[in-house]
Amino acid sequence: ETGVTQTPRHLVMGMTNKKSLKCEQHLGHNAMYWYKQSAKKPLELMFVYSLEERVENNSVPSRFSPECPNSSHLFLHLHTLQPEDSALYLCASSQEPGQYYNSPLHFGNGTRLTVT
Amino acid sequence: AQSVTQLDSQVPVFEEAPVELRCNYSSSVSVYLFWYVQYPNQGLQLLLKYLSGSTLVKSINGFEAEFNKSQTSFHLRKPSVHISDTAEYFCAVSEIQGAQKLVFGQGTRLTINP
């Protein structure tokens, strides 16, 4: 298996549920990212990890909790979400963090999250 | 901080017609420019990028984009589109120095009609 794999593809959860999104990359990259994609809005960078260390947190509410146990795996733990959190959540990886000119992002297919 | 504006949220065209997807950016410093494409039910993938040198850059599937510094634009063009080009296209910019954040535009949905 190659590339960036995200599971599940779809997730419906109530506001009181706890769920987790999973991302796995098979590219040997050192950096991993979580993005939020909402309709008619630019992609929003949520978190950046470099070699399992969080290097960027863009003012994301604490109901989103990332975890990076190793350089190949990234999780997004969800708790007490709001309906406005419904979106496509994209995971990405790159060889190095931030050097987009020579280390392009490789995206997974995303998890479509619906909060009811 | 840099920003990106994609002027059209949706662009419908007929198959084999030409298309232009517009992108303008704002930045106080020099930038790298990118176009990403998102096919239905998939993640984004890099289509082409401008780093330096020739202002006209091309992709392997017939798209091209031209960097215009005076107009701060990086419009994407294709002379003849195919049904398989149906996708959402995102322009993105990264400053050459400094924080090197990658900032995306809102996206343009390209729909090809037979």
PDB file of C-alpha atoms in Angstrom, chain A residues 12-110:
ATOM      1  CA  VAL A  12     -21.451  10.548  11.575  1.00  0.00           C
ATOM      2  CA  MET A  13     -21.349  11.400  15.262  1.00  0.00           C
ATOM      3  CA  GLY A  14     -23.480  13.094  17.861  1.00  0.00           C
ATOM      4  CA  MET A  15     -22.277  16.080  19.823  1.00  0.00           C
ATOM      5  CA  THR A  16     -21.593  14.005  22.914  1.00  0.00           C
ATOM      6  CA  ASN A  17     -19.677  11.222  21.185  1.00  0.00           C
ATOM      7  CA  LYS A  18     -15.941  10.578  21.196  1.00  0.00           C
ATOM      8  CA  LYS A  19     -14.384   9.358  17.978  1.00  0.00           C
ATOM      9  CA  SER A  20     -10.977   9.307  16.313  1.00  0.00           C
ATOM     10  CA  LEU A  21      -9.752   9.831  12.773  1.00  0.00           C
ATOM     11  CA  LYS A  22      -6.735   7.862  11.628  1.00  0.00           C
ATOM     12  CA  CYS A  23      -4.080   8.664   9.059  1.00  0.00           C
ATOM     13  CA  GLU A  24      -1.195   6.518   7.900  1.00  0.00           C
ATOM     14  CA  GLN A  25       1.521   7.439   5.423  1.00  0.00           C
ATOM     15  CA  HIS A  26       3.703   4.961   3.579  1.00  0.00           C
ATOM     16  CA  LEU A  27       6.033   7.502   1.992  1.00  0.00           C
ATOM     17  CA  GLY A  28       8.741   7.718   4.616  1.00  0.00           C
ATOM     18  CA  HIS A  29       7.963  11.375   5.237  1.00  0.00           C
ATOM     19  CA  ASN A  30       8.938  13.269   8.372  1.00  0.00           C
ATOM     20  CA  ALA A  31       6.045  15.738   8.564  1.00  0.00           C
ATOM     21  CA  MET A  32       2.300  15.166   8.882  1.00  0.00           C
ATOM     22  CA  TYR A  33      -0.585  17.617   8.825  1.00  0.00           C
ATOM     23  CA  TRP A  34      -4.303  17.888   9.571  1.00  0.00           C
ATOM     24  CA  TYR A  35      -6.398  20.201   7.384  1.00  0.00           C
ATOM     25  CA  LYS A  36     -10.092  21.093   7.574  1.00  0.00           C
ATOM     26  CA  GLN A  37     -11.929  21.592   4.287  1.00  0.00           C
ATOM     27  CA  SER A  38     -15.294  23.349   4.461  1.00  0.00           C
ATOM     28  CA  ALA A  39     -17.417  24.288   1.470  1.00  0.00           C
ATOM     29  CA  LYS A  40     -16.496  27.596  -0.191  1.00  0.00           C
ATOM     30  CA  LYS A  41     -13.678  28.260   2.289  1.00  0.00           C
ATOM     31  CA  PRO A  42      -9.916  27.928   1.942  1.00  0.00           C
ATOM     32  CA  LEU A  43      -8.290  24.880   3.432  1.00  0.00           C
ATOM     33  CA  GLU A  44      -7.565  25.505   7.079  1.00  0.00           C
ATOM     34  CA  LEU A  45      -4.347  24.141   8.512  1.00  0.00           C
ATOM     35  CA  MET A  46      -5.055  22.688  11.951  1.00  0.00           C
ATOM     36  CA  PHE A  47      -1.892  20.946  13.139  1.00  0.00           C
ATOM     37  CA  VAL A  48       1.616  20.146  11.924  1.00  0.00           C
ATOM     38  CA  TYR A  49       3.850  17.411  13.283  1.00  0.00           C
ATOM     39  CA  SER A  50       7.520  16.985  12.529  1.00  0.00           C
ATOM     40  CA  LEU A  51       9.124  13.725  13.639  1.00  0.00           C
ATOM     41  CA  GLU A  52       6.262  13.125  16.084  1.00  0.00           C
ATOM     42  CA  GLU A  53       6.585  16.561  17.668  1.00  0.00           C
ATOM     43  CA  ARG A  54       3.810  19.097  17.239  1.00  0.00           C
ATOM     44  CA  VAL A  55       5.308  22.177  15.634  1.00  0.00           C
ATOM     45  CA  GLU A  56       2.170  24.101  14.770  1.00  0.00           C
ATOM     46  CA  ASN A  57      -1.296  24.494  16.282  1.00  0.00           C
ATOM     47  CA  ASN A  58      -3.423  27.057  14.538  1.00  0.00           C
ATOM     48  CA  SER A  59      -5.759  28.087  17.355  1.00  0.00           C
ATOM     49  CA  VAL A  60      -7.797  24.927  17.065  1.00  0.00           C
ATOM     50  CA  PRO A  61     -10.449  24.355  19.775  1.00  0.00           C
ATOM     51  CA  SER A  62      -9.500  21.811  22.412  1.00  0.00           C
ATOM     52  CA  ARG A  63     -12.320  19.518  21.319  1.00  0.00           C
ATOM     53  CA  PHE A  64      -9.859  18.492  18.576  1.00  0.00           C
ATOM     54  CA  SER A  65      -6.879  16.622  20.002  1.00  0.00           C
ATOM     55  CA  PRO A  66      -4.119  15.341  17.704  1.00  0.00           C
ATOM     56  CA  GLU A  67      -1.779  12.479  18.432  1.00  0.00           C
ATOM     57  CA  CYS A  68       1.308  11.374  16.519  1.00  0.00           C
ATOM     58  CA  PRO A  69       2.714   8.162  18.022  1.00  0.00           C
ATOM     59  CA  ASN A  70       5.314   7.751  15.266  1.00  0.00           C
ATOM     60  CA  SER A  71       6.250   9.388  11.989  1.00  0.00           C
ATOM     61  CA  SER A  72       3.888   7.160   9.985  1.00  0.00           C
ATOM     62  CA  HIS A  73       0.701   7.574  11.997  1.00  0.00           C
ATOM     63  CA  LEU A  74      -1.431  10.546  12.916  1.00  0.00           C
ATOM     64  CA  PHE A  75      -4.713  10.630  14.801  1.00  0.00           C
ATOM     65  CA  LEU A  76      -7.313  13.298  15.416  1.00  0.00           C
ATOM     66  CA  HIS A  77      -9.361  12.631  18.524  1.00  0.00           C
ATOM     67  CA  LEU A  78     -12.787  14.259  18.535  1.00  0.00           C
ATOM     68  CA  HIS A  79     -14.880  15.068  21.596  1.00  0.00           C
ATOM     69  CA  THR A  80     -17.982  17.164  22.157  1.00  0.00           C
ATOM     70  CA  LEU A  81     -18.059  18.531  18.627  1.00  0.00           C
ATOM     71  CA  GLN A  82     -20.456  21.120  17.263  1.00  0.00           C
ATOM     72  CA  PRO A  83     -22.496  20.931  14.035  1.00  0.00           C
ATOM     73  CA  GLU A  84     -20.238  23.591  12.490  1.00  0.00           C
ATOM     74  CA  ASP A  85     -17.355  21.126  12.795  1.00  0.00           C
ATOM     75  CA  SER A  86     -18.917  19.085   9.997  1.00  0.00           C
ATOM     76  CA  ALA A  87     -16.395  19.112   7.149  1.00  0.00           C
ATOM     77  CA  LEU A  88     -13.902  17.051   5.197  1.00  0.00           C
ATOM     78  CA  TYR A  89     -10.798  16.429   7.287  1.00  0.00           C
ATOM     79  CA  LEU A  90      -7.688  15.894   5.231  1.00  0.00           C
ATOM     80  CA  CYS A  91      -4.420  14.403   6.353  1.00  0.00           C
ATOM     81  CA  ALA A  92      -1.227  15.191   4.472  1.00  0.00           C
ATOM     82  CA  SER A  93       2.449  14.393   4.692  1.00  0.00           C
ATOM     83  CA  SER A  94       5.658  15.834   3.289  1.00  0.00           C
ATOM     84  CA  GLN A  95       9.325  15.014   3.438  1.00  0.00           C
ATOM     85  CA  GLU A  96      10.098  18.061   5.554  1.00  0.00           C
ATOM     86  CA  PRO A  97       7.758  20.508   7.280  1.00  0.00           C
ATOM     87  CA  GLY A  98       7.278  23.905   5.707  1.00  0.00           C
ATOM     88  CA  GLN A  99       9.595  23.500   2.707  1.00  0.00           C
ATOM     89  CA  TYR A 100       6.776  23.399   0.207  1.00  0.00           C
ATOM     90  CA  TYR A 101       8.957  24.413  -2.729  1.00  0.00           C
ATOM     91  CA  ASN A 102      10.818  21.113  -2.746  1.00  0.00           C
ATOM     92  CA  SER A 103       8.706  18.993  -0.421  1.00  0.00           C
ATOM     93  CA  PRO A 104       5.152  18.999  -1.761  1.00  0.00           C
ATOM     94  CA  LEU A 105       2.205  17.862   0.296  1.00  0.00           C
ATOM     95  CA  HIS A 106       0.730  14.420  -0.337  1.00  0.00           C
ATOM     96  CA  PHE A 107      -2.889  14.238   0.749  1.00  0.00           C
ATOM     97  CA  GLY A 108      -5.133  11.387   1.791  1.00  0.00           C
ATOM     98  CA  ASN A 109      -8.692  11.105   0.484  1.00  0.00           C
ATOM     99  CA  GLY A 110     -10.136  12.593   3.641  1.00  0.00           C
TER     100      GLY A 110
END
